[in-house]
Coordinates of C-alpha atoms and ligand atoms in Angstrom, one line a residue:
X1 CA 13.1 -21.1 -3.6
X2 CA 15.3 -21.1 -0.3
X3 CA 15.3 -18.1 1.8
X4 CA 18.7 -16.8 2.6
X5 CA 19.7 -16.4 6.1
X6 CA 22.4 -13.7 5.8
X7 CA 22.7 -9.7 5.3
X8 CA 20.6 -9.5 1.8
X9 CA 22.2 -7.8 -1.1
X10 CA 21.1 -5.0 -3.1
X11 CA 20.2 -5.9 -6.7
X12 CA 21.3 -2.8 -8.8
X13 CA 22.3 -2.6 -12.5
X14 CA 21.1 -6.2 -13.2
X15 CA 23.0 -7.8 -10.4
X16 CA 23.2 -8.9 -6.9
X17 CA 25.9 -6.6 -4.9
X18 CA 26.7 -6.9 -1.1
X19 CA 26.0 -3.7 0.4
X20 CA 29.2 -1.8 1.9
X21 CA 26.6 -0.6 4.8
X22 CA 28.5 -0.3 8.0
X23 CA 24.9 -0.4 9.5
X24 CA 22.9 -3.4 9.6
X25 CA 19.2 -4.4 11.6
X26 CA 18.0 -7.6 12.1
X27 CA 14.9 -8.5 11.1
X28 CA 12.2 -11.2 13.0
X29 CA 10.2 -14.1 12.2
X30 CA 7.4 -11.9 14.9
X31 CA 5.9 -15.3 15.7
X32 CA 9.0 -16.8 17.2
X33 CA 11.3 -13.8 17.7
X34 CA 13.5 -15.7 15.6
X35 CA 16.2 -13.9 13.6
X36 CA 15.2 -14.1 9.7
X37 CA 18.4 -12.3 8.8
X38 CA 19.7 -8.8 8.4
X39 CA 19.2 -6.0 6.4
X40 CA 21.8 -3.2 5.1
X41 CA 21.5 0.5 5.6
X42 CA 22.7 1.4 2.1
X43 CA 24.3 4.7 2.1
X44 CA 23.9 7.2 -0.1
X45 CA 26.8 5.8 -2.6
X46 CA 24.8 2.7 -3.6
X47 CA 21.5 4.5 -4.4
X48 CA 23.5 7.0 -6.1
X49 CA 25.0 3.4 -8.2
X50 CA 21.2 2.4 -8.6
X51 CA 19.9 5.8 -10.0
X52 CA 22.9 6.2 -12.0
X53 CA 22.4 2.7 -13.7
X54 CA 18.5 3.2 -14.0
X55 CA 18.9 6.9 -16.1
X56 CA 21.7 4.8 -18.2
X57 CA 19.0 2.0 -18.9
X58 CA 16.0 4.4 -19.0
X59 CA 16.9 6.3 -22.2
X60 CA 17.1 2.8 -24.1
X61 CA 13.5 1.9 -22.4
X62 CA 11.3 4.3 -22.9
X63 CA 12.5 3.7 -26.9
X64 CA 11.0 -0.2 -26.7
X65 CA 7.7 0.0 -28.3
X66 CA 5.0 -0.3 -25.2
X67 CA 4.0 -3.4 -26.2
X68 CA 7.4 -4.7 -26.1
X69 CA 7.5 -3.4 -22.5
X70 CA 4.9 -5.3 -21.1
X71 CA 6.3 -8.3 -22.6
X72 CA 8.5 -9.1 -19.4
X73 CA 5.6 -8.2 -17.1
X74 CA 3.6 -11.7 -18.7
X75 CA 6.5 -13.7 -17.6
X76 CA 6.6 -11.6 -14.2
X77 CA 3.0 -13.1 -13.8
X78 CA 3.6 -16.6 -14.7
X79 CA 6.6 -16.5 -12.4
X80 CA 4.7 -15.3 -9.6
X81 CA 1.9 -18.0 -10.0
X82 CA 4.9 -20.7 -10.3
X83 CA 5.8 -19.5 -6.6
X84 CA 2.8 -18.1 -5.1
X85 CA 3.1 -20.4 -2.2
X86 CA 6.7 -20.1 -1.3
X87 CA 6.2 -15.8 -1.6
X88 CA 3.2 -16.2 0.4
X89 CA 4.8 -18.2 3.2
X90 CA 7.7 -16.0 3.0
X91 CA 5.2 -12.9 3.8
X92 CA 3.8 -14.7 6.2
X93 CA 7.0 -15.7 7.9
X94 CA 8.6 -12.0 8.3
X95 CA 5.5 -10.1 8.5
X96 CA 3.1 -12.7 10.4
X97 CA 0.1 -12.7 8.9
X98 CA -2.2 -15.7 8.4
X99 CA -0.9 -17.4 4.8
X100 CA -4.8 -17.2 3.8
X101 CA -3.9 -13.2 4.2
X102 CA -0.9 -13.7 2.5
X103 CA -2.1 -15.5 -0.6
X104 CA -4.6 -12.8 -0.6
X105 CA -2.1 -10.0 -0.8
X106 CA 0.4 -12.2 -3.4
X107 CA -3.0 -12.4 -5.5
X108 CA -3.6 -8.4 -5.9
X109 CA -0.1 -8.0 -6.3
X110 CA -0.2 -9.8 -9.5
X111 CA -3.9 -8.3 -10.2
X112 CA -1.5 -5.2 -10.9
X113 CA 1.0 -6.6 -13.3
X114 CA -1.9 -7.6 -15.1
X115 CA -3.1 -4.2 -15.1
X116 CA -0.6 -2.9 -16.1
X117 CA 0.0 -5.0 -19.2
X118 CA -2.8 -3.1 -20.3
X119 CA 0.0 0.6 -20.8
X120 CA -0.5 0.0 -24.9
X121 CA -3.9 1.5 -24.5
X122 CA -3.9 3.3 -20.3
X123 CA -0.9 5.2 -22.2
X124 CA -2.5 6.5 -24.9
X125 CA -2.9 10.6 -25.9
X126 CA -5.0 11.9 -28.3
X127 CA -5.6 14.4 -31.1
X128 CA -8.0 17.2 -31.9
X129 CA -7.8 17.9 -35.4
X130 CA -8.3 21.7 -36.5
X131 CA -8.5 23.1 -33.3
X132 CA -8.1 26.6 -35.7
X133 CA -7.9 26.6 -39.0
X134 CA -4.9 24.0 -40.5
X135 CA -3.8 23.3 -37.1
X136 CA -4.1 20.5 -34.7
X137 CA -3.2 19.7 -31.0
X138 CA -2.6 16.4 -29.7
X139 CA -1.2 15.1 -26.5
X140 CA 1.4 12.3 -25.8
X141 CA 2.6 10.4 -22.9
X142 CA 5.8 10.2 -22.3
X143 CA 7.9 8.7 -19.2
X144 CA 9.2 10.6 -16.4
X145 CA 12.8 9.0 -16.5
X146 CA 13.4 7.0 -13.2
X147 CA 10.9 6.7 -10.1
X148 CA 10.8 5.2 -6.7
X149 CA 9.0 3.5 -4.0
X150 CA 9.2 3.4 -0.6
X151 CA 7.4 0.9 0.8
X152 CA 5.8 0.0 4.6
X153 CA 5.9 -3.2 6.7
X154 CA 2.1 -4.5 6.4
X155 CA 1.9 -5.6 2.7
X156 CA 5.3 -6.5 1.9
X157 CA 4.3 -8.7 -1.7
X158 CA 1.7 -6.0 -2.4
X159 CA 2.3 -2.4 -2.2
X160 CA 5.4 -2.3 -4.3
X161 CA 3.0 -4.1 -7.0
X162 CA 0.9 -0.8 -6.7
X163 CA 3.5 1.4 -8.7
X164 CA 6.5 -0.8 -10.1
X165 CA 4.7 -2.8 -12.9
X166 CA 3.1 0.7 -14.0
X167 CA 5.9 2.5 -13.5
X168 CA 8.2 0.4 -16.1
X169 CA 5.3 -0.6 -18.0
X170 CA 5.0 2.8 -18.8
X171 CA 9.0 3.2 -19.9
X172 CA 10.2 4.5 -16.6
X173 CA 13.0 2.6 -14.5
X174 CA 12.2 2.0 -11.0
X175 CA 14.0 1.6 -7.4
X176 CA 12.3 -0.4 -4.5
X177 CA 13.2 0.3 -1.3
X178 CA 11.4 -2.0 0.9
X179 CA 10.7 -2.0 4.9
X180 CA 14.1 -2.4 6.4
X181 CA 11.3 -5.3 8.5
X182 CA 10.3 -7.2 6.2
X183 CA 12.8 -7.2 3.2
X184 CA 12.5 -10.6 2.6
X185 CA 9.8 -10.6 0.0
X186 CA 11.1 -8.0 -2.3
X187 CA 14.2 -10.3 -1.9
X188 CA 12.7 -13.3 -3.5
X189 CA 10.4 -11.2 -5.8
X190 CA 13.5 -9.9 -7.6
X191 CA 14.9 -13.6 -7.5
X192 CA 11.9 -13.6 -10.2
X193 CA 12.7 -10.8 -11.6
X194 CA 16.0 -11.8 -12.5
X195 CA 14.7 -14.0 -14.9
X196 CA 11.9 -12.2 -17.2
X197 CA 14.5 -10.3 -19.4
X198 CA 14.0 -6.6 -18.4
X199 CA 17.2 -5.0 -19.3
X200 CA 20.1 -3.9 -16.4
X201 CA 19.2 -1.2 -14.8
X202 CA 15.4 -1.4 -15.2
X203 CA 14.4 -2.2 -11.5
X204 CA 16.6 -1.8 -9.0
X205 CA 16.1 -3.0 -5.0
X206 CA 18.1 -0.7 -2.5
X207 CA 17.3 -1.4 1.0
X208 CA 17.8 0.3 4.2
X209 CA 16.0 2.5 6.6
X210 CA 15.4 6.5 7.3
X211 CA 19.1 7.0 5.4
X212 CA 18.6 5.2 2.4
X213 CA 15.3 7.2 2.0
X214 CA 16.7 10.9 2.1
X215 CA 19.1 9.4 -0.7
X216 CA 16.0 8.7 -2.7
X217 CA 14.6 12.2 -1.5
X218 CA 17.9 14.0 -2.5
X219 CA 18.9 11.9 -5.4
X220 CA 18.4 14.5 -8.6
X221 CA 18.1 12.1 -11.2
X222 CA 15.0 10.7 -9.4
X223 CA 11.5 12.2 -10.8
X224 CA 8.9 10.8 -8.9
X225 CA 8.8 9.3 -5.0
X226 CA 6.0 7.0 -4.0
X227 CA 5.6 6.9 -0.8
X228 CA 3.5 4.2 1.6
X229 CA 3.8 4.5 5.2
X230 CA 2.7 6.4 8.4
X231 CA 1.2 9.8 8.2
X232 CA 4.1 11.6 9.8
X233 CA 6.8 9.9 7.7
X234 CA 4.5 10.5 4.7
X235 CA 4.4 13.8 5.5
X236 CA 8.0 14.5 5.9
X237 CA 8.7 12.5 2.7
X238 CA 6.4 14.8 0.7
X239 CA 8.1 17.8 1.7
X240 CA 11.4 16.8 1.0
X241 CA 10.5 15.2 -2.5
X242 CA 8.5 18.6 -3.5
X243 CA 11.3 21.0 -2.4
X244 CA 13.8 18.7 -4.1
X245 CA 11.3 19.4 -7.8
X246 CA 9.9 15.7 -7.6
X247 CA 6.7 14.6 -8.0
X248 CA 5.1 12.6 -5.1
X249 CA 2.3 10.2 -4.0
X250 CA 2.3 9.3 -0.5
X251 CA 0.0 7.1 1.6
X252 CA -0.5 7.8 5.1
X253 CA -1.5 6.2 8.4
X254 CA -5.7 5.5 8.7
X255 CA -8.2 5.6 11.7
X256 CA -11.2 4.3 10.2
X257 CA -14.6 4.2 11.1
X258 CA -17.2 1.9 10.4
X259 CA -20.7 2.7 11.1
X260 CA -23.5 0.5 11.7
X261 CA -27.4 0.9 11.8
X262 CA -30.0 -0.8 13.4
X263 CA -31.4 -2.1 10.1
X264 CA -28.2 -3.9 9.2
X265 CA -27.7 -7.9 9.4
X266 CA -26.6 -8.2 12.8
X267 CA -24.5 -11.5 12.3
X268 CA -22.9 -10.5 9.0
X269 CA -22.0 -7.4 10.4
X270 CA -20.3 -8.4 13.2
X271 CA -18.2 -11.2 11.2
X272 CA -17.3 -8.8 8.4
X273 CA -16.2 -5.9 11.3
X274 CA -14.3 -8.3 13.0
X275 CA -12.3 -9.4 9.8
X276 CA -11.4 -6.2 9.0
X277 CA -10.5 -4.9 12.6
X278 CA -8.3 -8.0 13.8
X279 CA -7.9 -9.3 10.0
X280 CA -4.0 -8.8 9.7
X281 CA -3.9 -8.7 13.4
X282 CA -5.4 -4.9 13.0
X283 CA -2.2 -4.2 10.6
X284 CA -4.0 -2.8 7.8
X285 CA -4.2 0.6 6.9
X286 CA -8.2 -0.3 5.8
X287 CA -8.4 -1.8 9.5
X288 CA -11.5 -1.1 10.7
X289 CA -10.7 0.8 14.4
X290 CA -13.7 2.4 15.5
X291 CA -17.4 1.2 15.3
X292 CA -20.1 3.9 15.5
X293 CA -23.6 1.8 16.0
X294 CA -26.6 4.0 15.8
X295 CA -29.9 3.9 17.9
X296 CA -30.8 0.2 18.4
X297 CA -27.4 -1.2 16.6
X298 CA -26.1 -0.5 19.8
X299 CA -26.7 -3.8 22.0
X300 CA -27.2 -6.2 19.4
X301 CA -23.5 -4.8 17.6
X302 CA -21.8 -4.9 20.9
X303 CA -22.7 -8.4 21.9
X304 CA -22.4 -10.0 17.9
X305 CA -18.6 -8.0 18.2
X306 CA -17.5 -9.5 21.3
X307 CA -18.4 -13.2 20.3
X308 CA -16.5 -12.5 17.2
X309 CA -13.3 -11.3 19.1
X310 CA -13.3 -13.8 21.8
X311 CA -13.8 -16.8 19.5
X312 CA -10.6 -15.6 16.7
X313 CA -8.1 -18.2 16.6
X314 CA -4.8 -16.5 17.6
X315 CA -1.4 -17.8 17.0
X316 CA 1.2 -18.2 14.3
X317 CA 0.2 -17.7 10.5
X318 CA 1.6 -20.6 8.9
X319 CA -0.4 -22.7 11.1
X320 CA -4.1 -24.5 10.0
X321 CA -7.0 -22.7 11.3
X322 CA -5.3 -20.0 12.7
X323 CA -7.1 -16.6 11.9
X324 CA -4.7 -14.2 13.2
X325 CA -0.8 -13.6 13.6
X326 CA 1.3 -11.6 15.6
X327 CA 1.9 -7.7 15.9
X328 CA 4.9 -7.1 13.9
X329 CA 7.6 -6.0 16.5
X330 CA 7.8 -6.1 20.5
X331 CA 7.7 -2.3 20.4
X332 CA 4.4 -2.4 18.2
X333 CA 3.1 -4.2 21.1
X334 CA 4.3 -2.4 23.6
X335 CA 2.9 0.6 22.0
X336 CA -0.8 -1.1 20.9
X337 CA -0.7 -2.2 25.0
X338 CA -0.1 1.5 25.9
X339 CA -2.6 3.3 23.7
X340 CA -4.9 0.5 24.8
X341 CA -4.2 1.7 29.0
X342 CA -4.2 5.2 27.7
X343 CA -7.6 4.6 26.8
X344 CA -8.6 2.2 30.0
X345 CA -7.3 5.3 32.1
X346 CA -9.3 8.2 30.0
X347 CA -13.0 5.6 31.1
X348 CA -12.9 3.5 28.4
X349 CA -14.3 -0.3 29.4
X350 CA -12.3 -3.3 28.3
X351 CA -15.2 -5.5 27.2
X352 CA -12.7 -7.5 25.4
X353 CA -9.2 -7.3 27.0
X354 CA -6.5 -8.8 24.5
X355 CA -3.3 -7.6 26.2
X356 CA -0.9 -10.3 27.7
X357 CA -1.7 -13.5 25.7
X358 CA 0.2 -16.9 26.4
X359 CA 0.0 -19.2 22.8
X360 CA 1.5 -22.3 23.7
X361 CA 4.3 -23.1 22.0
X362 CA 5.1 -19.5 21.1
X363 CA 6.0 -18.0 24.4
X364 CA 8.5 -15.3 22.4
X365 CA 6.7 -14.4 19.5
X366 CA 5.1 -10.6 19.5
X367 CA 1.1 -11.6 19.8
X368 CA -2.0 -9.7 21.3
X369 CA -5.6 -11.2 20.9
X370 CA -8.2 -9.2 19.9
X371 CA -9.4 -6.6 22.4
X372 CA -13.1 -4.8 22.2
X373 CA -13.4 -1.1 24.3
X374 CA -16.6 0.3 24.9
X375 CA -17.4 3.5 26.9
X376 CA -15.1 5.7 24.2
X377 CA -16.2 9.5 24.9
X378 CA -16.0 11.0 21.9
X379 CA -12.7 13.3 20.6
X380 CA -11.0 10.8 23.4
X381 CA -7.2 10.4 22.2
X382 CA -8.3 6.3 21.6
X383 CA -10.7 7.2 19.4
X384 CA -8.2 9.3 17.3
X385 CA -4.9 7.9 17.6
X386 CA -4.0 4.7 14.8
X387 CA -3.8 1.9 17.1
X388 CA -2.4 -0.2 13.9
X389 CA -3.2 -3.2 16.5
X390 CA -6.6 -5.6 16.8
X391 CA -8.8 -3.0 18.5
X392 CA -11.6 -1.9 18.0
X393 CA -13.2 1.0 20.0
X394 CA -17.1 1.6 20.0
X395 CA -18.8 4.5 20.1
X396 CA -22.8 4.8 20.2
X397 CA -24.7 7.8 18.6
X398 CA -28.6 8.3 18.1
X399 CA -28.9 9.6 14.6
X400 CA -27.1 8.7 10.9
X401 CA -26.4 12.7 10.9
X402 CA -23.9 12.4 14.1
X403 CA -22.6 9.1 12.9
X404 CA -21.5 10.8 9.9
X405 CA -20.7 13.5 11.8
X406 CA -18.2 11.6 14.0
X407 CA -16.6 10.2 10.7
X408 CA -15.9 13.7 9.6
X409 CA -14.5 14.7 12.4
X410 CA -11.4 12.7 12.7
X411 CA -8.3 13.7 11.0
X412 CA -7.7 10.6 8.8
X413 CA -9.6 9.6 5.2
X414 CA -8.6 6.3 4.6
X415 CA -11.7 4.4 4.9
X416 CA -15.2 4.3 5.9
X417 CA -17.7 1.8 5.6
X418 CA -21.9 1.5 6.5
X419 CA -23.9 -1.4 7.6
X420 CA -27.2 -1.1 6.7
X421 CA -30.3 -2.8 4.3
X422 CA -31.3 1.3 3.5
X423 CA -30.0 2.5 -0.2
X424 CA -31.1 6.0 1.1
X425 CA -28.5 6.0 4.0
X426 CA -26.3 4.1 1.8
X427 CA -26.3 7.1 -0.8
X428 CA -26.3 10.0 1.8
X429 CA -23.1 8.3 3.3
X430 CA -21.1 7.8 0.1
X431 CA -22.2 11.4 -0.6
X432 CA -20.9 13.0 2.8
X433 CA -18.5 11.3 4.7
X434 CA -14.5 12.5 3.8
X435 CA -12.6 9.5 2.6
X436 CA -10.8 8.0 -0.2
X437 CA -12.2 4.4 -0.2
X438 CA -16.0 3.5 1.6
X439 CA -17.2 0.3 1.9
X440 CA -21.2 -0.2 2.0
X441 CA -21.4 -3.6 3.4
X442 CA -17.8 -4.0 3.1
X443 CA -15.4 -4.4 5.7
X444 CA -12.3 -4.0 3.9
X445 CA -13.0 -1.5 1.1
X446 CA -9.9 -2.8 -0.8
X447 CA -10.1 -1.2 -4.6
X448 CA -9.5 -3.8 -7.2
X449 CA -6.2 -2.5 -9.2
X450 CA -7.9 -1.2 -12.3
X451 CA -9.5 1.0 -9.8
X452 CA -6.8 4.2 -7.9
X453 CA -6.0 3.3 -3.9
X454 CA -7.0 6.6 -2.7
X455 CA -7.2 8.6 0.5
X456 CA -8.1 11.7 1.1
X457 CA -7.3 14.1 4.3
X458 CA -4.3 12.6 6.5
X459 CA -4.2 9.9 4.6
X460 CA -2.9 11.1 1.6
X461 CA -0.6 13.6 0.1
X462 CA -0.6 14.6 -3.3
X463 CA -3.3 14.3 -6.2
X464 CA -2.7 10.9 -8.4
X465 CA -2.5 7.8 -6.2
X466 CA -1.3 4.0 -6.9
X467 CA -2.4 1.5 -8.8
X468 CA -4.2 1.6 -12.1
X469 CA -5.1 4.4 -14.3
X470 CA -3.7 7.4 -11.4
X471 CA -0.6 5.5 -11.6
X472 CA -0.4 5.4 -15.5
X473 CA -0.9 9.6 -14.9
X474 CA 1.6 9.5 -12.1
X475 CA 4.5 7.9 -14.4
X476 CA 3.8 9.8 -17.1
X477 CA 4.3 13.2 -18.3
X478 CA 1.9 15.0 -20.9
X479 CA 3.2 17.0 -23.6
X480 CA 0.9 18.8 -25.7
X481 CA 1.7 19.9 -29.3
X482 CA 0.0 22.3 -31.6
X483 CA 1.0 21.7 -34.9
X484 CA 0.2 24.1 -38.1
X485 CA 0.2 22.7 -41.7
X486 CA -1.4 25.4 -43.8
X487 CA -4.2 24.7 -46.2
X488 CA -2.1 25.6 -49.8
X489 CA 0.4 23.3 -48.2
X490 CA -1.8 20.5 -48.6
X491 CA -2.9 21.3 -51.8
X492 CA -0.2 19.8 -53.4
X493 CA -1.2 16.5 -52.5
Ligands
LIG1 P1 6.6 3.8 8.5 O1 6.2 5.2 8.1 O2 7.3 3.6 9.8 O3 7.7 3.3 7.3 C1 7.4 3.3 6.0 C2 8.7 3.5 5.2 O4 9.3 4.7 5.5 C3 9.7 2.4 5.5 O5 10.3 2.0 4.2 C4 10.7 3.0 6.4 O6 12.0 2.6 6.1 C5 10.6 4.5 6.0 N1 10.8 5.4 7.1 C6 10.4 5.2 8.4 N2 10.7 6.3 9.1 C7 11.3 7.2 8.3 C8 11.8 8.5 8.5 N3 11.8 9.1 9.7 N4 12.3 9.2 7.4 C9 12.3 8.6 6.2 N5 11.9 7.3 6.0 C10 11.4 6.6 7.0 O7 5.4 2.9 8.3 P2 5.3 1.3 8.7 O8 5.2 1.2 10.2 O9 6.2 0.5 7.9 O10 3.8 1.0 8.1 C11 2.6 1.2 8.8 C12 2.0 2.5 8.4 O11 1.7 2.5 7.0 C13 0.6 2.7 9.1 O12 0.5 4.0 9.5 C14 -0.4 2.4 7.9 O13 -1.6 3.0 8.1 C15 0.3 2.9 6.8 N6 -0.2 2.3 5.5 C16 -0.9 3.1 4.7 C17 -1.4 2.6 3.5 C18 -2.3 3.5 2.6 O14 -2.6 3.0 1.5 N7 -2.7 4.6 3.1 C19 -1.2 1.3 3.2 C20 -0.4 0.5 4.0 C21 0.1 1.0 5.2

């Protein structure tokens, strides 16, 4: 597929339509600083047009048998394997990643359309016969109409793969709005979507920027808002949805903790801590940003850590051996360099200092390499602000009870993850610490996508989250019916 180089359309009602935006942003290849193209800030008009065209095709949808549905979500698949390289270099390209972190992220996004090929049976109610005498209740799922997703920079093949094969699947038509800085994906993604046969209307792509989204927000033919993004904006986006009557799932920002005891491998530790803190060059919202070591983990942690950090390969994604990319934007950078000096000024010790990099070749792009701090006082701002950057701050405690203790106390719930050979520590840690996803000798607790992306505390607003059976309860609406058919009635059969 060739990438175009111009304002990107919209794709609404079945077609590709220039936007009539009188606002457009460019957006950046961030390991060169060269301009990938530009993106419209569609006004309210033209996602007015897209949920106007998506309640038009919805009331013919939800009529096609669910097993009809999913039909278009096979070809979806096949298409996505048929170009899994060129959608994996693209993501790579706009969002900088390594393309070994891209294939992985093209990989779980088609993990959920073949998830959600499985809405004949996640979709199904049941009955209870003779709940009273002659009568019987049962419950049936039915779709909510038209839904949408708004979706964030770091996973720009994935996250909208968390909800829109569900969300049609399950007879609903859906609107994307990707990141307004890295649109380019969705772009070629619905390039393949073009082709599986869904009927107009059934998927729309709207792009744009804080505009476009308080058209979704305000739009009344829109049911339900997905929301991925930064705790603040997820926040905001919540409120508006709810006061507008919509339903809403919305995935916030993440400051999470791993914590590591003296009993646990040492090496493996260290490798599988540095994956997930610089993995993605710290752009994950399962990052790993602060390191609690307890007792002896302390020395042994610190110096496995800082081998790991100084020996990562920095420098663009498409390139061999390369283990991380770029920061996404020169103000990301700026920003990660600031919290970083924050930090440096408040007595934190740069045992690895990333700031300021030179990679040859790539004297423009928008890189950092991985930087260590020690020294972190606890309830410091570093240790509580997301960096959303490769660092990793360490803190030291004496006893599994404080570590867990720390954990608890930030504001966040996104992730948190033990290091340890103990099954007792392991349980007590799963049992206590507040957060939606925990790794136990995992860096990265990703969930698989028959499993729900959760989040709990800052991280997440709302009660079902994305991806597999949550998102099946999040599309759907229950009706229940009690229904009386009186004994003599029966009789005459
Ligand atoms: P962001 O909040 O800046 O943007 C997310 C989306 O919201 C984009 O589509 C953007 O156009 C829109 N938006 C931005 N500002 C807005 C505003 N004021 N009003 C309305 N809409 C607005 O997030 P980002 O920088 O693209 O992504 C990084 C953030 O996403 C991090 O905080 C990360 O932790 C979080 N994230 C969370 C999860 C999760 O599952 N919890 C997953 C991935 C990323």
């Amino acid at each position: 597929m060739s990438i175009p180089v111009h304002t990107l359309p919209n794709f609404i009602g079945g077609e590709w339509r220039a936007s009539s935006a009188a606002d457009t942003l460019g957006f950046l290849n961030p390991a060169t600083a060269e301009m990938l193209g530009r993106v419209p800030i569609s006004p309210a008009s033209e996602v007015d047009e897209a949920a106007r065209a998506a309640v038009a095709a919805s009331i013919e949808w939800r009529r096609v048998p669910a097993m009809e549905r999913i039909q278009p979500l096979f070809k979806l698949k096949g298409l996505l394997e048929q170009h899994f390289e060129d959608l994996s270099r693209t993501i790579t390209l706009e969002c900088g990643k390594t393309l070994a972190e891209s294939r992985g992220e093209m990989q779980r996004a088609i993990e959920n359309v073949e998830t959600a090929c499985g809405i004949p049976i996640l979709m199904q109610g049941y009955l209870s016969e003779d709940i009273a005498r002659g009568i019987d209740e049962y419950m049936v799922r039915q779709p909510l109409g038209v839904a949408a997703v708004i979706a964030p920079f770091n996973f720009p093949g994935m996250i909208p793969f968390w909800f829109l094969p569900y969300a049609i699947a399950c007879g609903n038509a859906f609107l994307v709005k990707p990141s307004e800085k890295v649109p380019l994906t969705m772009h070629m993604v619905f390039r393949l979507i073009e082709q599986i046969g869904l009927p107009k209307g059934v998927v729309s792509l709207v792009n744009g920027a804080k505009e476009t989204v308080d058209s979704i927000l305000d739009h009344p033919a829109i049911r339900a808002v997905s929301f991925v993004g930064s705790t603040p904006v997820a926040k905001y986006v919540y409120a508006r949805a709810a006061a507008n009557g919509k339903r809403a799932q919305c995935h916030g920002g993440a400051k999470n903790p791993i914590v590591v005891l003296p009993d646990a491998d040492m090496e493996m530790t260290a490798q599988i801590s540095a994956d997930s803190a610089f993995g993605c060059a710290g752009q994950r919202c399962l990052a790993a940003s602060i390191a609690v070591t307890v007792g002896e983990a302390g020395a042994p942690f610190t110096d496995a850590i800082v081998s790991q950090a100084e020996k990562r390969k920095v420098g663009n994604g498409l390139d061999e051996g390369v283990q991380m990319g770029p920061v996404i934007t020169a103000e990301s950078r700026r920003r990660i360099e600031t919290i970083v000096q924050k930090g440096l000024d408040a007595g934190a010790r740069a045992v690895v200092d990333g700031r300021g990099p030179k990679i040859p070749g790539h004297e423009d792009g928008f890189f950092l390499r991985p930087t260590v701090l020690d020294n972190i006082a606890p309830g410091a701002e570093i240790s509580r602000t997301e960096i959303f950057g490769p660092v990793l701050s360490l803190l030291h405690v004496e006893t599994v009870d404080e570590a867990i203790g720390l954990v608890n106390s930030g504001t966040y719930g996104n992730m948190a993850c033990l290091f340890t050979s103990s099954g007792a520590a392991a349980r007590k840690f799963r049992n206590e610490v507040e957060a939606g996803n925990i790794g136990i000798n995992i860096g990265v607790a990703a969930p698989v996508a028959a499993f729900p992306f959760s989040g709990a505390r800052e991280s997440f607003f709302g009660d079902l989250h994305g991806q597999g059976r949550d998102a099946v309860e999040f599309f759907t609406q229950e009706k229940v019916v009690v229904e009386r058919w009186p004994r003599e009635w029966s009789r005459k059969f």
